[in-house]
Structures are given as structure tokens and as C-alpha cells.
Coordinates of C-alpha atoms in Angstrom, one line a residue:
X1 CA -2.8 25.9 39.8
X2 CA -1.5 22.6 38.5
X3 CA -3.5 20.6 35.8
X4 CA -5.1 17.7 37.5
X5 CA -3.3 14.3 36.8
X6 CA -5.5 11.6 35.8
X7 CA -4.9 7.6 36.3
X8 CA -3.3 5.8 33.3
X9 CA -6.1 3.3 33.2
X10 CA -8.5 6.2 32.6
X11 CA -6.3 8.2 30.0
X12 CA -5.6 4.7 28.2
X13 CA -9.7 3.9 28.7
X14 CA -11.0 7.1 27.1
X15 CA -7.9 7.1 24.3
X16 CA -9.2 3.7 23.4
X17 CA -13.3 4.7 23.0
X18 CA -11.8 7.6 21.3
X19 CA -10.1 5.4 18.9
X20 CA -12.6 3.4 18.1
X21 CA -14.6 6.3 17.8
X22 CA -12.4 7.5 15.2
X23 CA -12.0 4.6 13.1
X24 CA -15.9 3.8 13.2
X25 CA -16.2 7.1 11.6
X26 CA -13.2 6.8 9.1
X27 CA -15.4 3.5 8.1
X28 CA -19.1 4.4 7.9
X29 CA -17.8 7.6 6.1
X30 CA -15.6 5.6 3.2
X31 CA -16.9 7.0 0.6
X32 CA -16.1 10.4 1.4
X33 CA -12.7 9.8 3.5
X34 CA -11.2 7.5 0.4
X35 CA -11.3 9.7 -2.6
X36 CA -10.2 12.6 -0.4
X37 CA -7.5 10.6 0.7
X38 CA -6.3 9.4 -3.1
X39 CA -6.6 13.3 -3.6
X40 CA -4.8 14.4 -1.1
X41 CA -1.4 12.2 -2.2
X42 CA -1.9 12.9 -5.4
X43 CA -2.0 16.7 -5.2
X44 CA 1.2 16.1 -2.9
X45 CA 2.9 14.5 -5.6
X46 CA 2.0 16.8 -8.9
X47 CA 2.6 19.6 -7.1
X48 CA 6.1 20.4 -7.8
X49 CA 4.9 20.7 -11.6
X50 CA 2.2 23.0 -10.7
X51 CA 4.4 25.3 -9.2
X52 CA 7.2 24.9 -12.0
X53 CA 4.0 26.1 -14.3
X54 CA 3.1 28.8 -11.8
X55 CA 6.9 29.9 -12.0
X56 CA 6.3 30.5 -15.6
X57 CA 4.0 33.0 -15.4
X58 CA 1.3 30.6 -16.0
X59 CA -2.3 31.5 -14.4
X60 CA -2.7 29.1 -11.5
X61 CA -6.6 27.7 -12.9
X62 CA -4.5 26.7 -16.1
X63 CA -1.6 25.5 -14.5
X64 CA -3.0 23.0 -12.7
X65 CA -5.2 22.0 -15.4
X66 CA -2.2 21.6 -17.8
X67 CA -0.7 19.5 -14.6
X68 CA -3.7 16.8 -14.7
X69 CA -4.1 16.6 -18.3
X70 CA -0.3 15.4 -18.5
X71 CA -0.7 13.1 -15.6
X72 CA -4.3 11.7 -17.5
X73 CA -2.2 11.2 -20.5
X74 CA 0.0 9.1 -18.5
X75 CA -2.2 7.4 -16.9
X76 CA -4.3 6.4 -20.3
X77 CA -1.5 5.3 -22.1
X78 CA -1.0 2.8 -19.3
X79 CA -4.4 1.9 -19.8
X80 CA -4.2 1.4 -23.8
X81 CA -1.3 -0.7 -23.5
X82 CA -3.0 -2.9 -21.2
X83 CA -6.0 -3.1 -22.8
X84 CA -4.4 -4.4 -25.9
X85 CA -2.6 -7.2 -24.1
X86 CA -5.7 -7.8 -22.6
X87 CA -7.7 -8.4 -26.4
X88 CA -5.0 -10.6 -27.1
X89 CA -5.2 -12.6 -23.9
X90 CA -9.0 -12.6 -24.6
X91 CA -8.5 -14.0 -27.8
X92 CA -6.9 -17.2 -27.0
X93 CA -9.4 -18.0 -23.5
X94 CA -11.5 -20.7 -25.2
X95 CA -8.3 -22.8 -25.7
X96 CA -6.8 -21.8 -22.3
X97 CA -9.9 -23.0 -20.9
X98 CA -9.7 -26.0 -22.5
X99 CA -5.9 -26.6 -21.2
X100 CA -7.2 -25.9 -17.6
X101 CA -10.0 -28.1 -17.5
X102 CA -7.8 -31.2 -19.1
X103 CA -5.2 -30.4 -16.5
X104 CA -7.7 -30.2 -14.0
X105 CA -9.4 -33.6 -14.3
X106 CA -5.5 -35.1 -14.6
X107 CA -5.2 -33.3 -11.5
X108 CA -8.3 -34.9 -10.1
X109 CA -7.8 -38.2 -11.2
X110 CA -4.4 -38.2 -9.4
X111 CA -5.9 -37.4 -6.2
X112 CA -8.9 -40.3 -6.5
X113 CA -5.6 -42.4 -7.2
X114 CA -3.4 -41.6 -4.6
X115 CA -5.5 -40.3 -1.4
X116 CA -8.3 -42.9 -2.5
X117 CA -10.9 -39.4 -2.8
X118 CA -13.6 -39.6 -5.2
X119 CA -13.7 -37.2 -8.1
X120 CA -17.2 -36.6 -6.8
X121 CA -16.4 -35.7 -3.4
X122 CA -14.2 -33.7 -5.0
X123 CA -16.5 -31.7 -7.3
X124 CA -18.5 -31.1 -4.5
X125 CA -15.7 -29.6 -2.5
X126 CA -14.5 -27.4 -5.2
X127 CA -18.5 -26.6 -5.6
X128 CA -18.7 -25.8 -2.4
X129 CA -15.5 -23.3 -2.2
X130 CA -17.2 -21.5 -5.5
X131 CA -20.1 -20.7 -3.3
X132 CA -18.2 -19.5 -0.6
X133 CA -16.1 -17.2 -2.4
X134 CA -18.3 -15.6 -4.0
X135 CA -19.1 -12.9 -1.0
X136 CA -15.4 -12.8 -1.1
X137 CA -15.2 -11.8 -5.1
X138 CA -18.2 -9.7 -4.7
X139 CA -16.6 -7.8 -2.4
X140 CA -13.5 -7.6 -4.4
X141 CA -15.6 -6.6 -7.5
X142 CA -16.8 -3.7 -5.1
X143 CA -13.6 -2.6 -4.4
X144 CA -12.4 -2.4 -7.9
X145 CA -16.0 -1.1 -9.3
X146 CA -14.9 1.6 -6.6
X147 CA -11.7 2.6 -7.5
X148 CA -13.3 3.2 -10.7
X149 CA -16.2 4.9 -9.7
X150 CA -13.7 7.3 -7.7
X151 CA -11.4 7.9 -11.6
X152 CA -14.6 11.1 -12.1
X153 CA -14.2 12.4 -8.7
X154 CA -11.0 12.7 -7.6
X155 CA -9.7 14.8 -10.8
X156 CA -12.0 17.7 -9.3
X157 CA -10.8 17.2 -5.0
X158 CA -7.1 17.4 -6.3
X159 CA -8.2 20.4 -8.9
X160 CA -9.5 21.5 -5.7
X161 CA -6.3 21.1 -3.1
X162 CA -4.3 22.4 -5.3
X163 CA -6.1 25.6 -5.7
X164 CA -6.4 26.0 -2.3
X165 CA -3.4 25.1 -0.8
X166 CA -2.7 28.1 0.2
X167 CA -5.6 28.5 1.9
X168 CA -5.4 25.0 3.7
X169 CA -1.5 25.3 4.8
X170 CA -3.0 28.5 6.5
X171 CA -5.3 26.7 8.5
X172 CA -3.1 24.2 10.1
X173 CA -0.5 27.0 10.9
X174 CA -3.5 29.0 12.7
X175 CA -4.9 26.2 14.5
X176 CA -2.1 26.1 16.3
X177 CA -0.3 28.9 19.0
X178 CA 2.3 30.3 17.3
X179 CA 5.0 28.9 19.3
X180 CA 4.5 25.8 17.4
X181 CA 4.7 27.6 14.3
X182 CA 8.3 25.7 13.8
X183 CA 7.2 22.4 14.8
X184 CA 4.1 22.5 12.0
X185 CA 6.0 23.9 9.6
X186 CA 8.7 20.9 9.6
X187 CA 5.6 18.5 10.0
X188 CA 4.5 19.5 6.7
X189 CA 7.2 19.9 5.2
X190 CA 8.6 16.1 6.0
X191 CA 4.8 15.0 5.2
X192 CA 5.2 16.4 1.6
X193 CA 8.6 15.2 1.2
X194 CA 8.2 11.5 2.4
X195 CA 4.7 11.3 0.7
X196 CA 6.6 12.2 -2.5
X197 CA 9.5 10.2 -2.0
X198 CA 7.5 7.4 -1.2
X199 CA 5.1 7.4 -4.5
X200 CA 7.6 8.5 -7.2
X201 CA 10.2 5.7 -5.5
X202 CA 7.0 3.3 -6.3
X203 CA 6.4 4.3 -9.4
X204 CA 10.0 3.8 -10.5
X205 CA 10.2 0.2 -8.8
X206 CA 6.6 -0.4 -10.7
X207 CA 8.5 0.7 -14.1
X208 CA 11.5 -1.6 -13.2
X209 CA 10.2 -4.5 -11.9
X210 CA 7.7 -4.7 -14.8
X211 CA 10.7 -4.6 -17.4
X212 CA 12.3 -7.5 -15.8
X213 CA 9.4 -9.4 -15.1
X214 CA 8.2 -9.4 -18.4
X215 CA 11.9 -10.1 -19.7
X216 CA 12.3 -12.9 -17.6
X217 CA 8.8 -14.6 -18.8
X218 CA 9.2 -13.9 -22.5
X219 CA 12.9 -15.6 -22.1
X220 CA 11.1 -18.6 -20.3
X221 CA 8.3 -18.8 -23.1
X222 CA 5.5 -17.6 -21.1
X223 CA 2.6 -16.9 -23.4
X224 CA 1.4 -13.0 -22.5
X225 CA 4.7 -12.1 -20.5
X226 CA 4.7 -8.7 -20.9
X227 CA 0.6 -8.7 -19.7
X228 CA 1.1 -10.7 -16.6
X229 CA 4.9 -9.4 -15.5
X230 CA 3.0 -6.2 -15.7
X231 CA 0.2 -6.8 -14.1
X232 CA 2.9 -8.6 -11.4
X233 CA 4.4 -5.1 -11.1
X234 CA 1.2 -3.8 -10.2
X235 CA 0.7 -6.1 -7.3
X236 CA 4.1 -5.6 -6.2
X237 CA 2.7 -2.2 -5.1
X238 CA 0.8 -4.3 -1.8
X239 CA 3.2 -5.2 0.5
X240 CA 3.7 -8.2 1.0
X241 CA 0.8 -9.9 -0.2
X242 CA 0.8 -9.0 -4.1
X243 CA 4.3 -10.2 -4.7
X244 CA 2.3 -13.8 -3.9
X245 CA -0.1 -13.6 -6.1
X246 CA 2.3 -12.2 -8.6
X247 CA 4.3 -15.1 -8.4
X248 CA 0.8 -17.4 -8.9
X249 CA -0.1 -15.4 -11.9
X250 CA 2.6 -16.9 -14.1
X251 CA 3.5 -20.4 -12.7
X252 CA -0.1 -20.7 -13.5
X253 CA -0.4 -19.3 -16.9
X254 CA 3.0 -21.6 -18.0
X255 CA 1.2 -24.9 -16.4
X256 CA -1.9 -24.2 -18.6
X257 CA 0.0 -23.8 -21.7
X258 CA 3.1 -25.9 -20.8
X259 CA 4.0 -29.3 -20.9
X260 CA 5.9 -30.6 -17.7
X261 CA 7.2 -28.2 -14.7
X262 CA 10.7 -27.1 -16.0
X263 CA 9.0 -23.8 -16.6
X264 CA 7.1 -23.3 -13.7
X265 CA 10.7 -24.1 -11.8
X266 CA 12.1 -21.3 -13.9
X267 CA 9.3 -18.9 -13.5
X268 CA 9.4 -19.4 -9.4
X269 CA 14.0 -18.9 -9.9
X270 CA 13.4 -16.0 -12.2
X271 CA 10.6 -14.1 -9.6
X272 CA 12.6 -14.9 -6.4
X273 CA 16.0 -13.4 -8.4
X274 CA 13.3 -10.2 -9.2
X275 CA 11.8 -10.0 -5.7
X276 CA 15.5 -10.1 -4.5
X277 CA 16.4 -7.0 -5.9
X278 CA 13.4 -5.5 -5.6
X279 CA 13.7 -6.3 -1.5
X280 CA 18.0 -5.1 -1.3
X281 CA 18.6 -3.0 -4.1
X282 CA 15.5 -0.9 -5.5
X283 CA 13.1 -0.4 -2.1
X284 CA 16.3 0.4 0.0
X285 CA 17.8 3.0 -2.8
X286 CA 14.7 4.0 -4.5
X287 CA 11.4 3.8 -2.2
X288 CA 13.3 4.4 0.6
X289 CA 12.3 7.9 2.2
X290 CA 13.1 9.8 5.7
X291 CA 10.6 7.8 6.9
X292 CA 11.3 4.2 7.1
X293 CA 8.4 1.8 8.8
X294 CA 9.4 -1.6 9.8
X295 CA 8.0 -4.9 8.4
X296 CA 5.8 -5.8 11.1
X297 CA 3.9 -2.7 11.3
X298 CA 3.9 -2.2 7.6
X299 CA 2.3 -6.2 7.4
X300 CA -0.5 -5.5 10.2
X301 CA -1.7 -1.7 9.1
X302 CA -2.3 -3.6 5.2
X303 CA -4.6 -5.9 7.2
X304 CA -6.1 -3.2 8.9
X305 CA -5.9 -1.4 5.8
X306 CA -7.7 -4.0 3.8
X307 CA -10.5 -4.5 6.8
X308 CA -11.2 -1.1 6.8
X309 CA -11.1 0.4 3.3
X310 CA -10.4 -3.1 1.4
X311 CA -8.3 -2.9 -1.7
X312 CA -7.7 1.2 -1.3
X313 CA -7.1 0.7 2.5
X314 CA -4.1 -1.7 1.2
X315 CA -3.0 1.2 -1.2
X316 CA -2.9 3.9 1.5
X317 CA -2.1 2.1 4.3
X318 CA 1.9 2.5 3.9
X319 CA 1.9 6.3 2.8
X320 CA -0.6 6.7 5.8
X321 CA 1.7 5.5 8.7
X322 CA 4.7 7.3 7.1
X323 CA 2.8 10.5 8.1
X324 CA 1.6 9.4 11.6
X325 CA 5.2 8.7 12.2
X326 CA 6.4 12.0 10.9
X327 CA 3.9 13.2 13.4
X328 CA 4.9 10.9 16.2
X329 CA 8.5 11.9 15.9
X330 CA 7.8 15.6 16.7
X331 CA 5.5 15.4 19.3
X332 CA 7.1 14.1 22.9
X333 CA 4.6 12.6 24.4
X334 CA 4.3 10.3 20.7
X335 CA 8.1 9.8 20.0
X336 CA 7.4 6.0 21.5
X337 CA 5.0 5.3 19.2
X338 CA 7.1 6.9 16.6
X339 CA 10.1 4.4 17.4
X340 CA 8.0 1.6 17.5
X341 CA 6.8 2.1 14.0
X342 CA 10.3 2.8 12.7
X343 CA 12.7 0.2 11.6
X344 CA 15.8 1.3 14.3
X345 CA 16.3 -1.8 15.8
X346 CA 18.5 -0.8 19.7
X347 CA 21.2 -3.3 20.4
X348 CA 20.0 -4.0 23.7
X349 CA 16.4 -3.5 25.5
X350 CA 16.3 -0.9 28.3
X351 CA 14.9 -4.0 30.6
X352 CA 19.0 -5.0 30.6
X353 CA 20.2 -1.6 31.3
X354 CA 17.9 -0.9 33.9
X355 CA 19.1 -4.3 36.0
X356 CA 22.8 -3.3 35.2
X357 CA 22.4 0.3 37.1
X358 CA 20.3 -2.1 39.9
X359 CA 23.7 -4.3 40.4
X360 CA 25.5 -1.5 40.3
X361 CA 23.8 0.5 42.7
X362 CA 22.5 -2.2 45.3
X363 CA 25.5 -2.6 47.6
X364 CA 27.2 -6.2 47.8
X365 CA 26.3 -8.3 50.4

């Protein structure tokens, strides 16, 4: 007896509540789904060395604790390096601060002079936009107070996944009827490959694109080049959006401690020079996985990202649609949805082909 064959409006009605469904849970439960999420990338990516120890004879409890102790030591010697630009950064504020406000009431006497604005209307706006931002810069706060928080637990999920692999690649094999054995197999296979080429590609561009950021400020003069091209790098790891900011940083940091704008002109040549071969020669050769997702899709899911996880969402966003795409691509009824979030651009739409078979077929009258 054939399956009953529903209306599209229907299908697409219930996919949608099921969707939303879907993403009200992935939301309410953030605080579960986001460290589990972190650990779940991360245990993709260190483990290759936890099976080179395991190959060594090495007890598989020990191995993979050998494997996050050398990825904390990384990690913390990121950390110290930072701190001790920050110290020096810290050390210097008062007379930073000083610089900004002098620049600031040039800025605002200008204004009064030119647009006829009061510097009291304009203390009040700036007032004003303080108070409003503040939700804005709790939230923000919240975010980062987060991705602290999660630095305790997601050591022990990743202990975790990579303990029981095993036992989780078994699962998804047996949820499924063995005729599509294959197909899951190559799923996770390409899931584990693109997730790892996608986060050591990043942490390679992070490396490089610090270096010549920090080169190019300390050429220019910038005081605290090597703090802020790093922390650039960093934000070069959003799509999109931190390479703005990353650009603000500095051009900010040289008009504070700068006389005229020769400097901020250079800092704005050097970064678009930097972002250049970030864009055509390091993402294409060095991020660049299987799995290639096209800008438009990439821009909206760091929105979505960012709405529904904030500052993590942004983080996961990318290596999340790399998968669903890997997913998409093996599944028929999905390999539209899978073309639509690649970055294959066809030559011609299949609007123009279908009305070229229609003149070809309708006879000439």
C-alpha cells in the first residue's frame, strides 16, 4: 500500500512549527547545548593526538589527559602573553584618558562650530547613548563572563567524548538500518574532517594575521601594536564583523596618542593590504575545507548565531553550517538546501533552460 502523500503547504506548515520548535529549545537550553557544543569541536580537533598516544601503547584515561594538558598549556601561554601586554596597556590609561577627553572636546567644539549644535545638546546625546548601551554591554559582559564560566566545564565534556567515542560513533551507526551504514559512515567521516580542517585552518590564519598586524602597527608607531594586532587577529575569527572592529581598534588607539591623521591613513592601507590576503590568499589555501559555504549564508547564520547564542553562537555558527551541509549533500531530499548553502555559483538559472526546451518544443506558428 502506497504512503499517503501529503500537501506541500502542510509538509512546509508542520516543518516550520517543528523548527521553531527546535530552535526554541536549542535557546531555553543554552547553557547546556553551548558547552556541549565547544566540546564536541574540540574533541574533533585533539583527537588525532589522542589516538597517536593511544598508538603508543599509552592507556587511553592517560592519553587523553596528556592530550588536554598540552592543549591547556597552549592555551595559557596565550593567556600570559596577553596579560602582560595588557599590564602595560593598564599602565599608561590615566594619560590615554586624558588624550581622549582633550580630543573629545576638540571634537565637540568643532561640531558646535560647524553644524551650529551645542556642546550641551551634545553631552546629553552622548549621555543618552551611555544609558542605552548599557543593556547592550551587559549583555556582552554576560556573554564573555560565559565563555569563562564554561573554561571548568568543558575540559571534563571533551574528557568525556573522547572516552566514549567509541561508544557514541556506535550509536549513530545503530540508529540507523544498516543499508545506510555507508552513507553514515562518510557523514562522519567528512564531519570530522571539515570540522578539523576548518579550526586548525583558523588557528593558522589567527597566528598569521596577528604577526602581520602587529608588524604593520609597530612600523607605523602604534603604541601597544603587538596587544591590539593581536587582539585584531582574534576578531578576525567573526566573520565579517570582527575584521571591523579590528580595524577601529587601532585607528583609534593612533588618534589618541597621535598628532594629525597620517597614521590613522596608514593604519586603514596597512589593514585593508592584511584583510586582502587574509580574503585571497590565506582563507582560500588555508581555511578552506571540503565544505565551502558562501558569504551570504555565512553573514545571516552569524546574525542568527549571535541572536541565539550571542558571542558563542558567532563562534559556532560557521563550523555549524559546514556540518548541516555535509548532511544536506548526502541526503536527496536535502541536496537543495545543500547547494544553496555552498558557494557553486551555475552559469545560468534553470528558469532559462526550462523556456529554451518550451521554444524548442512548442511548434512555430
Amino acid at each position: 500500500m502506497p504512503a499517503k502523500e501529503y500537501p506541500f503547504y502542510l509538509k512546509s506548515t508542520v516543518i516550520m512549527f517543528g523548527l521553531i520548535l527546535l530552535v526554541y529549545i536549542f535557546y531555553q537550553l543554552a547553557d547546556v547545548f553551548v558547552p556541549v557544543a565547544y566540546s564536541l569541536f574540540i574533541a574533533i580537533l585533539l583527537n588525532p593526538v589522542c589516538n597517536w598516544l593511544e598508538k603508543k601503547k599509552v592507556p587511553k584515561a592517560i592519553a587523553i589527559s596528556i592530550t588536554l594538558l598540552l592543549a591547556s598549556i597552549a592555551i595559557a601561554g596565550l593567556f600570559y602573553f596577553l596579560s602582560t601586554q595588557i599590564i602595560q596597556f593598564g599602565d599608561s590609561l590615566p594619560v590615554l584618558k586624558q588624550k581622549f577627553a582633550t580630543i573629545s572636546a576638540s571634537a565637540q567644539s568643532w561640531v558646535a562650530t560647524t553644524f551650529g549644535y551645542p556642546v550641551q545638546k551634545q553631552n546629553l546625546l552622548i549621555k543618552e547613548a551611555m544609558n542605552n548601551s548599557q543593556s547592550l554591554l551587559g549583555s556582552t559582559l554576560g556573554s564573555v563572563l560565559g565563555i569563562f564560566g564554561l573554561v571548568f566545564i568543558i575540559p571534563v565534556y571533551v574528557f568525556l567524548v573522547l572516552y566514549y567515542k567509541t561508544l557514541l560513533l556506535n550509536f549513530f551507526y545503530e540508529v540507523f538500518s544498516e543499508e545506510n551504514s555507508k552513507r553514515v559512515a562518510d557523514v562522519l567521516q567528512e564531519t570530522k574532517a571539515a570540522v578539523q580542517s576548518y579550526i586548525i585552518g583558523l588557528l593558522i590564519e589567527m597566528i598569521i594575521v596577528a604577526a602581520l598586524n602587529s608588524l604593520a602597527l609597530i612600523l607605523l608607531g602604534v603604541k601597544y601594536g603587538i596587544l591590539i594586532g593581536v587582539i585584531g587577529a582574534i576578531l578576525n575569527l567573526v566573520p565579517y564583523l570582527g575584521g571591523i572592529i579590528a580595524i577601529a581598534l587601532p585607528v583609534l588607539m593612533a588618534t589618541v596618542t597621535k598628532d594629525g591623521y597620517s597614521t590613522q591613513l596608514g593604519v586603514i592601507g596597512a589593514y585593508l593590504v592584511i584583510q586582502f590576503i587574509d580574503n585571497n590568499i590565506l582563507v582560500p589555501n588555508i581555511v578552506s575545507s571540503k565544505v565551502q559555504i558562501n558569504a551570504l549564508m555565512s553573514i545571516i547564520v552569524v546574525f542568527l548565531g549571535n541572536m541565539l547564542w550571542g558571542l558563542s553562537g558567532m563562534f559556532l555558527s560557521i563550523p555549524f553550517l559546514a556540518v548541516l551541509k555535509i548532511i544536506f549533500d548526502r541526503i536527496d531530499g536535502l541536496k537543495p538546501w545543500g547547494k544553496l548553502l555552498g558557494d557553486t555559483v551555475p552559469t545560468r538559472h534553470k528558469g532559462d533552460i526550462w523556456k529554451r526546451r518550451k521554444k524548442v518544443i512548442l511548434p512555430v506558428k
